[in-house]
Coordinates of C-alpha atoms and ligand atoms in Angstrom, one line a residue:
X20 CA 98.2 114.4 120.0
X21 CA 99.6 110.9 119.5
X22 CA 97.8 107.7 119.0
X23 CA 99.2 105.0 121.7
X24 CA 99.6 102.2 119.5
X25 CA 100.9 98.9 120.9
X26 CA 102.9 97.1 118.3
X27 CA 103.4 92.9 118.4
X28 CA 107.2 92.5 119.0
X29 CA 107.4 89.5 116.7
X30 CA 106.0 88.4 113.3
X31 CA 106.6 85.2 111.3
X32 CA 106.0 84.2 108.0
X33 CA 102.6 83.0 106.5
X34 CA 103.3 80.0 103.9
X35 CA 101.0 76.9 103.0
X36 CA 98.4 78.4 105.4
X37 CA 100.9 78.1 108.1
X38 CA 103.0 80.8 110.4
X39 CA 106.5 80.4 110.5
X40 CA 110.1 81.2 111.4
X41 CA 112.7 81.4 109.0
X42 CA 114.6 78.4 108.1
X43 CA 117.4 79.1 110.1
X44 CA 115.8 81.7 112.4
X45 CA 117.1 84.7 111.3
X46 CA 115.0 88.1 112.3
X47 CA 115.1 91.4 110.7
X48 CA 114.2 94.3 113.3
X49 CA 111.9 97.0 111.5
X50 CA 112.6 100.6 112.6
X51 CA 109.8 103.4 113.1
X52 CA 110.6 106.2 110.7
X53 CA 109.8 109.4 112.8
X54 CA 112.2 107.7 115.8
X55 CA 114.7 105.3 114.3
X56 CA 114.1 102.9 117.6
X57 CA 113.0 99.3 116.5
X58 CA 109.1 98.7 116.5
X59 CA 109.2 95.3 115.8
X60 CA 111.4 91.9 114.2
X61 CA 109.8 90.1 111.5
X62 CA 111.0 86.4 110.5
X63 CA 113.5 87.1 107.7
X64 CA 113.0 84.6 104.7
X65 CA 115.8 82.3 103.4
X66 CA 115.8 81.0 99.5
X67 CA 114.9 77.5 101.9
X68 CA 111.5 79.4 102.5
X69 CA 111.4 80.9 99.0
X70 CA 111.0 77.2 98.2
X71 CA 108.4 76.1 100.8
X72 CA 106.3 78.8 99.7
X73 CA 106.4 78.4 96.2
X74 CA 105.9 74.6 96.7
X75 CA 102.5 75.4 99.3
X76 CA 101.7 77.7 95.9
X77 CA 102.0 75.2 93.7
X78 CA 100.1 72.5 95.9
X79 CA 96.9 75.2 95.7
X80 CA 97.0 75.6 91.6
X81 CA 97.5 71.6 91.3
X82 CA 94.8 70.8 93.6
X83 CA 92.6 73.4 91.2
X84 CA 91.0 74.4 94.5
X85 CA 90.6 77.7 93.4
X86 CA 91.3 77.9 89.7
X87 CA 88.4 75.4 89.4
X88 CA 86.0 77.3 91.9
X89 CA 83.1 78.6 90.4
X90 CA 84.6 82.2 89.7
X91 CA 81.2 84.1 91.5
X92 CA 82.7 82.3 94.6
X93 CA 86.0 83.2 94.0
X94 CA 84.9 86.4 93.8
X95 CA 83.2 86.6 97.0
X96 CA 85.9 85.5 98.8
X97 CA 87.7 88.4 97.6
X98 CA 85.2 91.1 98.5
X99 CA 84.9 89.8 102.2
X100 CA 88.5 90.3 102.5
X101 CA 88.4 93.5 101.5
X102 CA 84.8 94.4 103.7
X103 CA 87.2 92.4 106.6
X104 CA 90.2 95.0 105.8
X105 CA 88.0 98.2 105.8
X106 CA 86.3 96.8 108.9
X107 CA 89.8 97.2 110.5
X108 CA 90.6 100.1 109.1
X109 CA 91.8 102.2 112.2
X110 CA 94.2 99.7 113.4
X111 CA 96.0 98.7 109.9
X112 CA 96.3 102.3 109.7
X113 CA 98.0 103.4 112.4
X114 CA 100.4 99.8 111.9
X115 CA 101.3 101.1 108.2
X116 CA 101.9 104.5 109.9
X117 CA 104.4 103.7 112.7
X118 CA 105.7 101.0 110.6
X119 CA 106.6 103.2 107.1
X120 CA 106.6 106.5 108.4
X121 CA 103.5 108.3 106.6
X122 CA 101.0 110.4 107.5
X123 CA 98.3 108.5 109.0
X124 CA 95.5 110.3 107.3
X125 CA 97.5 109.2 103.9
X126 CA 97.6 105.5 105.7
X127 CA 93.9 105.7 106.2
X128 CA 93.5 106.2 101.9
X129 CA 95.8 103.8 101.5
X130 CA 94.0 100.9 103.6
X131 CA 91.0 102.3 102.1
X132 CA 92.1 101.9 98.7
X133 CA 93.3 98.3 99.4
X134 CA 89.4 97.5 100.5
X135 CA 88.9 98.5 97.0
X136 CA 90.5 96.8 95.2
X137 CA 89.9 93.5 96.5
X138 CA 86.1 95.1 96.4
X139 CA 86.9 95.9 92.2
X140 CA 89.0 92.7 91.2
X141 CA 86.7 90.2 93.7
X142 CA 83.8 91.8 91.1
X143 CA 85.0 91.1 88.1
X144 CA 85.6 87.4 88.7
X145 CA 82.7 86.5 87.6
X146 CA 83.3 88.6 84.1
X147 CA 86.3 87.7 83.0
X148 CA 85.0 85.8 80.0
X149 CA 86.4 83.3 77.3
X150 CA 84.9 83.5 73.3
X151 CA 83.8 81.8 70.7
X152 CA 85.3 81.4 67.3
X153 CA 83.0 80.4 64.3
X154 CA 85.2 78.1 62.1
X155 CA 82.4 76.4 59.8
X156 CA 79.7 73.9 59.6
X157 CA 82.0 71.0 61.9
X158 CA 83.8 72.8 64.1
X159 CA 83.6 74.1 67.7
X160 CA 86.4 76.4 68.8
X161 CA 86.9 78.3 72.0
X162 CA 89.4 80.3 73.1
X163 CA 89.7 79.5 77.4
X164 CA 91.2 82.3 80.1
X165 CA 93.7 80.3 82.2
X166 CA 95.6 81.7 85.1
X167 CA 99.0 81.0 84.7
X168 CA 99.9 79.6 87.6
X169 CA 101.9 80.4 90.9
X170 CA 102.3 84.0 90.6
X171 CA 105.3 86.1 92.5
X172 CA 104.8 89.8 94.2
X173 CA 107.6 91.6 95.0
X174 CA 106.8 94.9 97.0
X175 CA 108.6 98.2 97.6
X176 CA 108.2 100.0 100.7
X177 CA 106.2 103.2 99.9
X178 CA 102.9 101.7 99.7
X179 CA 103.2 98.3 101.5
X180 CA 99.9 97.4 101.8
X181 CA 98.0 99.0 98.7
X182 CA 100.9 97.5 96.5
X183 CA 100.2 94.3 97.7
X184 CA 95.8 94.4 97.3
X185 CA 97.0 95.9 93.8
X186 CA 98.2 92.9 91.9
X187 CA 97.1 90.4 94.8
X188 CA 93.2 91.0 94.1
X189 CA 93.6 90.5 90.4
X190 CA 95.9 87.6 90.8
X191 CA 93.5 85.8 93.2
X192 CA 90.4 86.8 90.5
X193 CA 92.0 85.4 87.7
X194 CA 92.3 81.6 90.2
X195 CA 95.9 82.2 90.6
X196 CA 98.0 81.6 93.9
X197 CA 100.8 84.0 94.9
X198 CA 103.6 84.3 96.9
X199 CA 104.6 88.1 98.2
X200 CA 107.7 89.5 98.8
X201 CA 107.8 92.1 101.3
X202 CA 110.0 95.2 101.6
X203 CA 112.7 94.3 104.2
X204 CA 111.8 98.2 105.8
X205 CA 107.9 97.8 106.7
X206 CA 106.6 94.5 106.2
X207 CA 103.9 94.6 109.0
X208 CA 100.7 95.6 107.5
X209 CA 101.4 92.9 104.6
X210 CA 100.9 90.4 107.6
X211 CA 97.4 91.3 107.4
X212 CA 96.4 89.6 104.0
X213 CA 97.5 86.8 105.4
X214 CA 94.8 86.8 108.3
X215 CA 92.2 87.8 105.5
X216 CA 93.0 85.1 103.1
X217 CA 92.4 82.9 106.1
X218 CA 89.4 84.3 107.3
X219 CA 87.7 84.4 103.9
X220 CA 88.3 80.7 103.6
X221 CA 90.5 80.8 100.8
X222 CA 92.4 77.6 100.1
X223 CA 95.5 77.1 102.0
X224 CA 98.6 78.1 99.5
X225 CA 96.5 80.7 98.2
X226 CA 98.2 83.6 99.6
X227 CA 101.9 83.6 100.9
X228 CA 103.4 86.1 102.4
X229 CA 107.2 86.1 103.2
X230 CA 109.8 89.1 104.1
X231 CA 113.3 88.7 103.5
X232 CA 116.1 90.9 101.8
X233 CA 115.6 91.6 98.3
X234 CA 119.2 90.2 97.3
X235 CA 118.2 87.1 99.4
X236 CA 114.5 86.3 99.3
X237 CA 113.6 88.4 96.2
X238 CA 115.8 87.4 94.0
X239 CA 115.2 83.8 95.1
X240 CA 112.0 83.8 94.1
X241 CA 112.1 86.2 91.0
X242 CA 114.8 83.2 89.7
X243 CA 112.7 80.5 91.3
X244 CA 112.2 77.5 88.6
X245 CA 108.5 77.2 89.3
X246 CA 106.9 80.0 89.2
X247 CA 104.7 80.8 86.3
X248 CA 104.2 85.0 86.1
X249 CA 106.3 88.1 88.0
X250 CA 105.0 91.4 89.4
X251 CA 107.4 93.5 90.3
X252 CA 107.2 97.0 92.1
X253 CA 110.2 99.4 92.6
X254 CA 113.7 100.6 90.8
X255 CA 114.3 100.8 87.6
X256 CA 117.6 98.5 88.4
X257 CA 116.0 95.8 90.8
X258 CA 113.6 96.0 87.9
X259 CA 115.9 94.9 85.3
X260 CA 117.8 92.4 87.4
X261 CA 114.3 90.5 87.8
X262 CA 113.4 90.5 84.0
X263 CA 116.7 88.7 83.6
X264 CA 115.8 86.4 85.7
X265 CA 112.7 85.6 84.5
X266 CA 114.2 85.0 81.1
X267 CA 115.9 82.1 82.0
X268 CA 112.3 80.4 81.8
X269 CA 110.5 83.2 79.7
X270 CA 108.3 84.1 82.7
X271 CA 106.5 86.9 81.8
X272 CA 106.8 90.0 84.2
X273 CA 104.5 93.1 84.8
X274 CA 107.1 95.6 86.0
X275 CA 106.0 99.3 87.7
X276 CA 109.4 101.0 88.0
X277 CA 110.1 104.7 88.8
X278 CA 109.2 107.9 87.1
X279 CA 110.4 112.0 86.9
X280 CA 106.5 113.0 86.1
X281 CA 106.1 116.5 85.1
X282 CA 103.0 118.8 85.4
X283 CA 103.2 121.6 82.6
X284 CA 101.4 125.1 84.0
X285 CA 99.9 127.2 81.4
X286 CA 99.6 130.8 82.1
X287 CA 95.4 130.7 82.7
X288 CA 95.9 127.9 84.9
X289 CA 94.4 129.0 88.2
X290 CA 97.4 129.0 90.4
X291 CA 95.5 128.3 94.0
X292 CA 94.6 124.4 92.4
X293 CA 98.0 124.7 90.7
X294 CA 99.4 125.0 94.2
X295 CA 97.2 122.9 95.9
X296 CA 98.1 119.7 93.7
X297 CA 102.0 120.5 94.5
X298 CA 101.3 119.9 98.1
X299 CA 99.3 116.9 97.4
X300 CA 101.4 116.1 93.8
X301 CA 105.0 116.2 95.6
X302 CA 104.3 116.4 99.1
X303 CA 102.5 113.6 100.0
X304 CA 104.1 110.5 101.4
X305 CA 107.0 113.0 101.5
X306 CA 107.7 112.3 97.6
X307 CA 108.3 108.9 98.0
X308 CA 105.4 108.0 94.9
X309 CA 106.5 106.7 91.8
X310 CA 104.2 109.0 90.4
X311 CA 104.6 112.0 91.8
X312 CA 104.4 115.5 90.5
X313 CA 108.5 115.8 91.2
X314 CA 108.4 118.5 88.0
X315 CA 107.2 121.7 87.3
X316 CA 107.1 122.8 83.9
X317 CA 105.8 126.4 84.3
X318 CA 105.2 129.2 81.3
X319 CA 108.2 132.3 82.5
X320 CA 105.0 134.9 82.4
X321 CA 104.0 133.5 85.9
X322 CA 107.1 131.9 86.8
X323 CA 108.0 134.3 89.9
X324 CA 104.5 134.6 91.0
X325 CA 103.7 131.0 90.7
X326 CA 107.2 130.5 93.2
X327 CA 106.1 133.2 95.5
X328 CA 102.7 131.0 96.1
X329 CA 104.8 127.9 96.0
X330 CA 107.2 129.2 98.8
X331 CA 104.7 130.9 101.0
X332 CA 102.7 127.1 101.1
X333 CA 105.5 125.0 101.5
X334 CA 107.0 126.6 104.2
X335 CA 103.8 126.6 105.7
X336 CA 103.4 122.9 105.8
X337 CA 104.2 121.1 109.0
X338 CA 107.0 118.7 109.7
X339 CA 106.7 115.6 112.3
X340 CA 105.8 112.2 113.1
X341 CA 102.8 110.5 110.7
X342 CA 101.1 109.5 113.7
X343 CA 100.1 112.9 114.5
X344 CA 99.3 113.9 110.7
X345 CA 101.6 116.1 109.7
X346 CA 102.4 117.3 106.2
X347 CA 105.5 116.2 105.8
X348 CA 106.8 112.9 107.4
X349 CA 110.1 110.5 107.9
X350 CA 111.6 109.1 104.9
X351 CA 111.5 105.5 104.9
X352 CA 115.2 105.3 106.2
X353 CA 118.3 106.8 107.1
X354 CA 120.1 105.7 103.4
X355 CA 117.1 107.2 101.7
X356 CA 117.4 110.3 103.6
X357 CA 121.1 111.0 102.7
X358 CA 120.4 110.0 99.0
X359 CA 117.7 113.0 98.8
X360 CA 119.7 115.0 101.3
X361 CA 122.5 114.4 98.6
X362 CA 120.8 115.2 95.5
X363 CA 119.7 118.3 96.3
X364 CA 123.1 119.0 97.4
X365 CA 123.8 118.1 93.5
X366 CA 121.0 120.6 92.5
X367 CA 122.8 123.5 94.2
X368 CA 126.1 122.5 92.2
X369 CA 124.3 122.6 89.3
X370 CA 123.3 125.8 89.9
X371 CA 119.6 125.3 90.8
X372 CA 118.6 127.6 93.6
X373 CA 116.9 126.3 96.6
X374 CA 113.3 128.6 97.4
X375 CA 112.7 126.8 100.3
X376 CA 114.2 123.2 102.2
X377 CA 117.3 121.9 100.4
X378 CA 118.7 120.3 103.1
X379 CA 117.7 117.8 106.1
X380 CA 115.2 119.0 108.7
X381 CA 117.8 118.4 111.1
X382 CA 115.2 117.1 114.0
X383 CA 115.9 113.7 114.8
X384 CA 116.7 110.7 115.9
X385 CA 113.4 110.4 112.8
X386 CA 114.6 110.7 109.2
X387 CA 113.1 114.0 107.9
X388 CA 114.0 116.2 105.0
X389 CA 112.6 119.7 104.6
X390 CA 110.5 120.1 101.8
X391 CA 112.5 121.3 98.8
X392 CA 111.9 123.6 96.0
X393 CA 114.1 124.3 93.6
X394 CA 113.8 126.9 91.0
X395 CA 116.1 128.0 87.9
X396 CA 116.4 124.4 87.0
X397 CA 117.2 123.4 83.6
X398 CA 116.7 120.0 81.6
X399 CA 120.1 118.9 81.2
X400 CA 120.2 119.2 85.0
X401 CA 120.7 115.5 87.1
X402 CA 117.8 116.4 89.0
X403 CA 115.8 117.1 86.0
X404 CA 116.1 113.4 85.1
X405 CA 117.2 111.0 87.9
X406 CA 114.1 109.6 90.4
X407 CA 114.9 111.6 93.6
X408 CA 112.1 110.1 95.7
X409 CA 111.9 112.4 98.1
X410 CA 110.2 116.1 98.7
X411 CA 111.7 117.5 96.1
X412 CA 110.2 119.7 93.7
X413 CA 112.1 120.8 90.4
X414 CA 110.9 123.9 88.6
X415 CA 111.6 124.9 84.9
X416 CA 110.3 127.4 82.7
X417 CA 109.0 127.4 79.1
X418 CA 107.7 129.5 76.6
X419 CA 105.9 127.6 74.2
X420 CA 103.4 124.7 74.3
X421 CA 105.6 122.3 71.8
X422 CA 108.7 123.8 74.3
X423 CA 107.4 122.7 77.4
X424 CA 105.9 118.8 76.4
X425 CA 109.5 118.4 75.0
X426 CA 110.9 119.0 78.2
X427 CA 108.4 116.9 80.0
X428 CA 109.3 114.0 77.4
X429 CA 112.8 114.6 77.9
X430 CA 113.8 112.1 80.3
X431 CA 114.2 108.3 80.3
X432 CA 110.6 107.6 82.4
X433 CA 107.2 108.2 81.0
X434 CA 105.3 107.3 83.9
X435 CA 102.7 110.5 84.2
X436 CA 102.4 113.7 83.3
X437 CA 100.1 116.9 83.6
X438 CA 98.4 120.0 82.3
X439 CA 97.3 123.5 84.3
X440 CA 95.4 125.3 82.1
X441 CA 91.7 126.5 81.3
X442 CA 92.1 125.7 77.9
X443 CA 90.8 122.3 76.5
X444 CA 92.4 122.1 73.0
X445 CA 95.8 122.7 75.2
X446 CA 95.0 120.0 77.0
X447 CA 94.2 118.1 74.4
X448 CA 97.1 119.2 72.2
X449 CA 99.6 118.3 75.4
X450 CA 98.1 115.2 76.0
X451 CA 97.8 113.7 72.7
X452 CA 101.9 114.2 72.8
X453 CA 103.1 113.8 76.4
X454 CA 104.5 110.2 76.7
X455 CA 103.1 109.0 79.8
X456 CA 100.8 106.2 80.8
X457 CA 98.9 108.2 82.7
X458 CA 97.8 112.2 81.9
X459 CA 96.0 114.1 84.6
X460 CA 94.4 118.0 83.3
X461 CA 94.0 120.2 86.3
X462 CA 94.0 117.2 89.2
X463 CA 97.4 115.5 89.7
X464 CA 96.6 111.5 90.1
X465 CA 92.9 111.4 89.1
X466 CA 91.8 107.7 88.8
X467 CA 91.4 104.6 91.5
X468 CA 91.1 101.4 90.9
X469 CA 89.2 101.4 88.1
X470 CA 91.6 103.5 85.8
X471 CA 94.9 101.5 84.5
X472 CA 98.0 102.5 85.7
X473 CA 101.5 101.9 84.4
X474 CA 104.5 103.0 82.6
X475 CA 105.9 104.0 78.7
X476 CA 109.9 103.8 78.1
X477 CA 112.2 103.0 81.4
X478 CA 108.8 103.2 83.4
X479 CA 107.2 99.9 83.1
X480 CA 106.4 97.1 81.2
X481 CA 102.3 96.4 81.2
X482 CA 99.3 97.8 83.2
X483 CA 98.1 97.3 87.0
X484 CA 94.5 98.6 87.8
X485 CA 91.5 98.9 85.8
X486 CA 90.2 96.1 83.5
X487 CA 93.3 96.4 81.8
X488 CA 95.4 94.5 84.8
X489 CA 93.3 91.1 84.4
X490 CA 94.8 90.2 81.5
X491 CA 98.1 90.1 83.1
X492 CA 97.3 87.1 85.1
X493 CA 95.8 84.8 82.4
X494 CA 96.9 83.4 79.3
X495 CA 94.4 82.3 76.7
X496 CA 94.1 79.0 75.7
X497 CA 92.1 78.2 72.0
X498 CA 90.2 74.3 72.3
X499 CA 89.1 74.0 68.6
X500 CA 87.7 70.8 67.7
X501 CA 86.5 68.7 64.5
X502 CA 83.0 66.9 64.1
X503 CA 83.8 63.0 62.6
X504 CA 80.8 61.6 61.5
X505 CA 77.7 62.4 60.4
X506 CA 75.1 61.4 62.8
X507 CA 72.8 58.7 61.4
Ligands
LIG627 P1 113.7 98.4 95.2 O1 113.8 98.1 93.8 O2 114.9 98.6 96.0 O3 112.9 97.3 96.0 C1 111.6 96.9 95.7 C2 111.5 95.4 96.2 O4 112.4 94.6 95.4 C3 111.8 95.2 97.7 O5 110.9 94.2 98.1 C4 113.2 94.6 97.6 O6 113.5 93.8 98.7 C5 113.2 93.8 96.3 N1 114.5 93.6 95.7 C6 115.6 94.4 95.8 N2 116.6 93.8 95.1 C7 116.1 92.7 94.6 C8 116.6 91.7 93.7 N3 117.9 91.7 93.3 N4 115.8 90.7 93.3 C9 114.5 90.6 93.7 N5 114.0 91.5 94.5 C10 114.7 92.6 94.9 O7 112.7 99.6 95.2 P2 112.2 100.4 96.5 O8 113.4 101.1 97.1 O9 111.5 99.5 97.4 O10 111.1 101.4 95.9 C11 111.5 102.6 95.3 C12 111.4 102.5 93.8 O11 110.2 101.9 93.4 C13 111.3 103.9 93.2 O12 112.2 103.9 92.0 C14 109.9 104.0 92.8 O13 109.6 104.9 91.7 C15 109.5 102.6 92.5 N6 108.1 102.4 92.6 C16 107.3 102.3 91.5 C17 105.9 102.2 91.6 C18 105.0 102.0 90.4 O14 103.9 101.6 90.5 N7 105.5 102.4 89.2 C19 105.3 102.1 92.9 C20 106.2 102.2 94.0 C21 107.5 102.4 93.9

């Protein structure tokens, strides 16, 4: 049964504490997934608005207003923002759903995951420490967290609002302000850290939020001469465009690009759990997860029977609008559909055979792809090492351990990777050689916000989540000093 949702038609930017057209009034409409009919228009940001927010950014770190808050208050700010988000849980989530297309029990994780990390980050405000250096009889010297500054957000569109608590929270934590950069394709439940930033008293120029094109607004403000730090969510090419930008004024980036993670399945792996984490490893958000489980690596003695399972569940799973929870929902847009629809059009002339999906779902006007499963897949295959993004599942087969972590290994990303088996020194054998910054055994995606998160080789450059994320939004700063005199 559907959720009758009303949607506001129009949304404006939030800069300096203010809401706001676009500089010359321009709109972007925002189309529902599941029906391809506009839901809303959003104000669509010019490199003129770029400026204005960066300026109201820079007005909050000058003033010190919060940089020089006492960080326990900082903090506090941060976890009634997120208490304020979980407190409206029901309606963000069904926004996020309409608005980017996803299940709305995955929506309801997602909001819930944003609560935490505000929850986690506004927590450790209070911790985030300096140190003392013992030079000798005469000397004092101390070594000074700063935050660097007017920090920039730029968001892709397959977690909209968790992607933006992620490196907001620790941004705010660390007494920095920041300007976001929503996707262009499902801005609207960004618009909501705006009204919490507000409501938790922060200081105006705190929090920004602007959408605009990422060749127009994004790249504005990734080149923008004053801003101090970058986070960056999304390709591996918009990815590299920003870091050359940012070198112009050696502003240092945090990037989270894509990823072609593999899960290796041992032959005592119990296959029910093996299957069940496919559904939630692939499946979920309809594969569009940087992370996702998008390989199979599984030992040829339980190949068939392992696809037999695989292709008895994934038919099984149901197809249809997020709103009404169903397993498997829109892609984010009509392009991203035919690029999926496309590659596993490439997979078939490679001569990878399709056990289930391979092509669109064909019910429209929504964009929906069946979910896919490929078998007979080898690793010099294109969809063995290109991001598909999508729900599509690539399955190889291996005979020994050192066999199968070389295939897993074998592709430009390194983003995760995972074991199925009930053997711990495999685990441990796989894990101490899979290059990936994050290795799940038995659970695809274990960890929150607590765990770090990021990417080796063309995944990433630094960590989000976890302690490990603060100290991408300071820079230390050593104050040693000398002792003149001797007092009399
Ligand atoms: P994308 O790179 O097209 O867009 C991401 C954001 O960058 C959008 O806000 C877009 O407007 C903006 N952008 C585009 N061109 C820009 C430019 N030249 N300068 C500045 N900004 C620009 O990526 P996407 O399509 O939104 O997301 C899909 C990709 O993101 C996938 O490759 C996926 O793996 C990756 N991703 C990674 C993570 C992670 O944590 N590692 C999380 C989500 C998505």
């Amino acid at each position: 049964m559907s959720i009758d949702v009303t949607v506001k038609p129009y949304w404006q930017n939030f800069i300096g504490g203010q809401w706001t057209d676009a500089s010359d009034g321009g709109r972007i409409t925002i189309l529902n997934p599941a029906t391809a009919e506009p839901l809303a228009e959003v104000a669509k940001a010019t490199a003129k608005d770029v400026d204005r927010a960066v300026a109201a950014a820079r007005g909050c770190v000058s003033s010190r207003a919060l940089s020089g808050m006492r960080p326990r208050i900082r903090g506090q700010l941060l976890v009634k923002m997120g208490r304020k988000l979980r407190a409206r849980k029901e309606e963000i989530s069904e926004l996020l759903t309409l608005d980017c297309g996803k299940r709305i029990s995955e929506a309801r994780a997602e909001v819930e995951g944003s609560a935490r990390y505000l929850e986690f980050y506004g927590g450790l405000a209070p911790a985030i420490e300096g140190r003392y250096i013992p030079l000798g009889d005469g000397y004092v010297d101390y070594v000074v967290p700063v935050p660097y500054g007017v920090t920039a957000h730029i968001i892709p569109w397959n977690y909209p609002c968790g992607m933006i608590a992620r490196s907001l929270a620790p941004a705010l934590a660390a007494g920095n302000a920041a300007v976001i950069k929503t996707s262009e394709l499902d801005p609207l439940s960004g618009y909501i850290f705006a009204e919490l930033a507000a409501g938790a008293g922060l200081p105006d120029g705190a929090v920004n939020i602007l959408c605009g094109t990422g060749s127009e607004a994004g790249a504005a403000l990734a080149a923008h001469d004053d801003i101090d730090q970058i986070v960056f969510t999304g390709s591996v090419a918009t990815g590299q465009s920003i870091m050359r930008a940012a070198v112009n004024r050696i502003v240092p980036c945090v990037l989270e690009l894509g990823g072609k993670s593999a899960g290796i399945v041992f032959p005592d792996a119990d296959l029910d759990n093996v299957v069940n984490n496919v559904v939630t490893g692939i499946f979920e958000n309809s594969g569009q997860v940087c992370d996702s489980m998008s390989r199979l690596i599984v030992h040829k003695d339980i190949n068939d029977e392992l696809l037999d399972r695989l292709k008895a569940r994934v038919g099984a799973l149901s197809i249809g609008p997020g709103i009404d929870d169903h397993d498997i929902t829109p892609l984010i847009s009509e392009k991203q559909l035919d690029r999926v629809a496309a590659y596993a059009e490439l997979g078939r002339e490679e001569g990878a055979r399709a056990v289930c999906g391979g092509h669109k779902d064909g019910r429209g006007p929504g964009f929906f792809m069946a979910p896919t499963v490929f078998a007979d897949v080898t690793p010099e295959m294109r969809i063995n090492h290109e991001e598909i993004f999508g729900p599509v599942l690539t399955t190889l087969q291996f005979t020994t351990a050192q066999e199968a972590v070389s295939i897993a290994n074998g592709t430009d990303f390194g983003l995760a990777a995972g074991i199925f088996t009930a053997d711990l020194d495999r685990a441990l054998w796989c894990s101490e050689r899979l290059e990936a910054g994050q290795v799940h055994v038995n659970e695809w995606g274990v960890g929150g916000p607590e765990t770090p998160f990021g990417g080796f080789k063309s995944s990433g450059i630094g960590r989000e989540k976890g302690l490990e994320a603060m100290s991408s939004y300071y820079q230390s700063k050593n104050v040693g000093m000398r002792r003149l005199n001797q007092p009399s």
